[in-house]
PDB file of C-alpha atoms in Angstrom:
ATOM      1  CA  MET A   1       0.000   0.000   0.000  1.00 84.00           C
ATOM      2  CA  ASN A   2       1.313   3.448  -0.882  1.00 88.00           C
ATOM      3  CA  PHE A   3       0.483   7.076  -0.057  1.00 89.00           C
ATOM      4  CA  LYS A   4      -2.350   7.214  -2.607  1.00 90.00           C
ATOM      5  CA  ASP A   5      -3.920   4.022  -1.251  1.00 91.00           C
ATOM      6  CA  ARG A   6      -3.677   5.097   2.383  1.00 91.00           C
ATOM      7  CA  LEU A   7      -5.078   8.508   1.477  1.00 93.00           C
ATOM      8  CA  ARG A   8      -8.047   6.963  -0.335  1.00 91.00           C
ATOM      9  CA  GLU A   9      -8.615   4.523   2.535  1.00 91.00           C
ATOM     10  CA  SER A  10      -8.534   7.328   5.118  1.00 92.00           C
ATOM     11  CA  ILE A  11     -11.028   9.393   3.107  1.00 92.00           C
ATOM     12  CA  GLU A  12     -13.319   6.394   2.785  1.00 91.00           C
ATOM     13  CA  TYR A  13     -13.024   5.661   6.496  1.00 90.00           C
ATOM     14  CA  LYS A  14     -14.093   9.230   7.281  1.00 89.00           C
ATOM     15  CA  GLY A  15     -17.084   8.766   4.979  1.00 90.00           C
ATOM     16  CA  LEU A  16     -16.342  11.968   3.101  1.00 89.00           C
ATOM     17  CA  LEU A  17     -15.985  12.864  -0.536  1.00 91.00           C
ATOM     18  CA  ILE A  18     -12.615  13.789  -2.009  1.00 90.00           C
ATOM     19  CA  LYS A  19     -13.823  17.325  -2.671  1.00 91.00           C
ATOM     20  CA  GLU A  20     -14.922  17.653   0.970  1.00 92.00           C
ATOM     21  CA  ILE A  21     -11.480  16.693   2.290  1.00 92.00           C
ATOM     22  CA  ALA A  22      -9.852  19.021  -0.247  1.00 93.00           C
ATOM     23  CA  ALA A  23     -12.011  21.874   1.053  1.00 94.00           C
ATOM     24  CA  ILE A  24     -11.319  21.037   4.702  1.00 93.00           C
ATOM     25  CA  ALA A  25      -7.581  20.925   3.989  1.00 93.00           C
ATOM     26  CA  GLY A  26      -7.765  24.149   1.955  1.00 94.00           C
ATOM     27  CA  ILE A  27      -6.355  22.523  -1.177  1.00 94.00           C
ATOM     28  CA  ASN A  28      -7.537  23.040  -4.751  1.00 93.00           C
ATOM     29  CA  ASN A  29      -9.753  20.119  -5.753  1.00 91.00           C
ATOM     30  CA  ASN A  30      -7.805  19.396  -8.967  1.00 92.00           C
ATOM     31  CA  THR A  31      -4.533  19.399  -7.057  1.00 92.00           C
ATOM     32  CA  PHE A  32      -5.998  17.050  -4.450  1.00 93.00           C
ATOM     33  CA  LEU A  33      -7.276  14.737  -7.174  1.00 92.00           C
ATOM     34  CA  SER A  34      -3.704  14.334  -8.433  1.00 92.00           C
ATOM     35  CA  TYR A  35      -2.852  12.701  -5.085  1.00 91.00           C
ATOM     36  CA  VAL A  36      -5.634  10.112  -5.239  1.00 89.00           C
ATOM     37  CA  ASP A  37      -6.023   9.341  -8.940  1.00 88.00           C
ATOM     38  CA  ALA A  38      -3.858   7.213 -11.224  1.00 83.00           C
ATOM     39  CA  ARG A  39      -1.127   9.885 -11.263  1.00 80.00           C
ATOM     40  CA  GLY A  40      -0.496   9.274  -7.572  1.00 77.00           C
ATOM     41  CA  SER A  41       1.439  12.515  -7.183  1.00 86.00           C
ATOM     42  CA  LEU A  42       2.979  13.170  -3.798  1.00 90.00           C
ATOM     43  CA  PRO A  43       2.201  16.470  -2.060  1.00 91.00           C
ATOM     44  CA  ASN A  44       4.848  18.706  -0.581  1.00 91.00           C
ATOM     45  CA  VAL A  45       5.353  18.498   3.173  1.00 91.00           C
ATOM     46  CA  GLU A  46       3.141  21.481   4.027  1.00 92.00           C
ATOM     47  CA  THR A  47       0.283  20.101   1.961  1.00 92.00           C
ATOM     48  CA  ALA A  48       0.729  16.611   3.439  1.00 92.00           C
ATOM     49  CA  VAL A  49       0.385  18.118   6.925  1.00 93.00           C
ATOM     50  CA  LYS A  50      -2.851  19.882   5.906  1.00 93.00           C
ATOM     51  CA  ILE A  51      -4.242  16.640   4.486  1.00 94.00           C
ATOM     52  CA  ALA A  52      -3.248  14.625   7.559  1.00 92.00           C
ATOM     53  CA  LYS A  53      -4.880  17.163   9.872  1.00 92.00           C
ATOM     54  CA  ALA A  54      -8.065  17.164   7.791  1.00 92.00           C
ATOM     55  CA  LEU A  55      -8.182  13.360   8.043  1.00 91.00           C
ATOM     56  CA  ASP A  56      -7.073  13.262  11.688  1.00 89.00           C
ATOM     57  CA  VAL A  57      -4.161  10.955  10.876  1.00 90.00           C
ATOM     58  CA  SER A  58      -0.418  11.494  11.012  1.00 89.00           C
ATOM     59  CA  VAL A  59       1.695  12.349   8.002  1.00 89.00           C
ATOM     60  CA  GLU A  60       3.848   9.399   8.977  1.00 89.00           C
ATOM     61  CA  TYR A  61       0.844   7.106   8.586  1.00 89.00           C
ATOM     62  CA  LEU A  62       0.016   8.469   5.129  1.00 90.00           C
ATOM     63  CA  VAL A  63       3.629   8.091   3.988  1.00 88.00           C
ATOM     64  CA  THR A  64       4.688   4.834   5.666  1.00 86.00           C
ATOM     65  CA  GLY A  65       1.530   3.176   6.928  1.00 84.00           C
ATOM     66  CA  GLU A  66       2.878   3.277  10.464  1.00 80.00           C
ATOM     67  CA  GLU A  67       1.840   5.563  13.272  1.00 74.00           C
ATOM     68  CA  ALA A  68       4.332   7.667  15.158  1.00 62.00           C
ATOM     69  CA  GLU A  69       5.230   6.378  18.595  1.00 58.00           C
ATOM     70  CA  LYS A  70       3.011   8.056  21.165  1.00 56.00           C
ATOM     71  CA  LEU A  71       3.241   8.255  24.902  1.00 51.00           C
ATOM     72  CA  PRO A  72       1.191   5.434  26.351  1.00 56.00           C
ATOM     73  CA  ASP A  73      -2.079   6.269  28.007  1.00 62.00           C
ATOM     74  CA  SER A  74      -5.051   4.091  28.807  1.00 63.00           C
ATOM     75  CA  LYS A  75      -7.026   4.998  25.671  1.00 70.00           C
ATOM     76  CA  ASN A  76      -4.052   4.485  23.336  1.00 72.00           C
ATOM     77  CA  SER A  77      -3.234   1.143  24.930  1.00 76.00           C
ATOM     78  CA  GLU A  78      -6.867   0.041  24.526  1.00 81.00           C
ATOM     79  CA  ILE A  79      -6.812   1.077  20.871  1.00 81.00           C
ATOM     80  CA  GLN A  80      -3.499  -0.696  20.317  1.00 79.00           C
ATOM     81  CA  GLU A  81      -4.903  -3.862  21.874  1.00 83.00           C
ATOM     82  CA  ILE A  82      -7.876  -3.717  19.488  1.00 85.00           C
ATOM     83  CA  ILE A  83      -5.555  -3.146  16.521  1.00 84.00           C
ATOM     84  CA  ASN A  84      -3.478  -6.138  17.537  1.00 82.00           C
ATOM     85  CA  ASP A  85      -6.625  -8.261  17.738  1.00 86.00           C
ATOM     86  CA  LEU A  86      -7.804  -7.000  14.340  1.00 87.00           C
ATOM     87  CA  SER A  87      -4.551  -8.053  12.721  1.00 84.00           C
ATOM     88  CA  THR A  88      -5.431 -11.694  13.451  1.00 88.00           C
ATOM     89  CA  LEU A  89      -8.786 -11.587  11.613  1.00 88.00           C
ATOM     90  CA  ASP A  90      -9.377 -12.735   8.055  1.00 90.00           C
ATOM     91  CA  LYS A  91     -10.716 -10.424   5.340  1.00 89.00           C
ATOM     92  CA  ASN A  92     -14.399 -11.293   5.885  1.00 92.00           C
ATOM     93  CA  GLN A  93     -14.121 -10.840   9.636  1.00 92.00           C
ATOM     94  CA  LEU A  94     -12.428  -7.465   9.129  1.00 89.00           C
ATOM     95  CA  LEU A  95     -15.219  -6.355   6.800  1.00 91.00           C
ATOM     96  CA  THR A  96     -17.793  -7.292   9.437  1.00 93.00           C
ATOM     97  CA  VAL A  97     -15.914  -5.387  12.150  1.00 90.00           C
ATOM     98  CA  LYS A  98     -15.521  -2.382   9.847  1.00 89.00           C
ATOM     99  CA  LYS A  99     -19.280  -2.279   9.247  1.00 90.00           C
ATOM    100  CA  MET A 100     -19.924  -2.520  12.988  1.00 91.00           C
ATOM    101  CA  ILE A 101     -17.533   0.335  13.740  1.00 88.00           C
ATOM    102  CA  HIS A 102     -19.039   2.555  11.045  1.00 86.00           C
ATOM    103  CA  ALA A 103     -22.500   1.839  12.481  1.00 88.00           C
ATOM    104  CA  LEU A 104     -21.312   2.919  15.937  1.00 85.00           C
ATOM    105  CA  VAL A 105     -19.660   6.076  14.678  1.00 79.00           C
TER     106      VAL A 105
END
């Protein structure tokens, strides 16, 4: 998975349209489209930060697929435990969990 894929996945997870995220991030829609379409252009650092903030993810996640190390707290450790459990599920189980989470949100 690359930047374009993680960006598309994050937008989908938020349940927003590409043009909505572009507006939230303050980026021209055509420019934003170049990051998610077949061109798969990479934004400059300042733009990547705007996109990450609009999606409530880290730039590191969008670029590498990994989250930056955070100081442990009870909520983060609970989330990490859930992520670890999710990594053991098969594709169908993950789809079911994803639907359940979206229903809760």
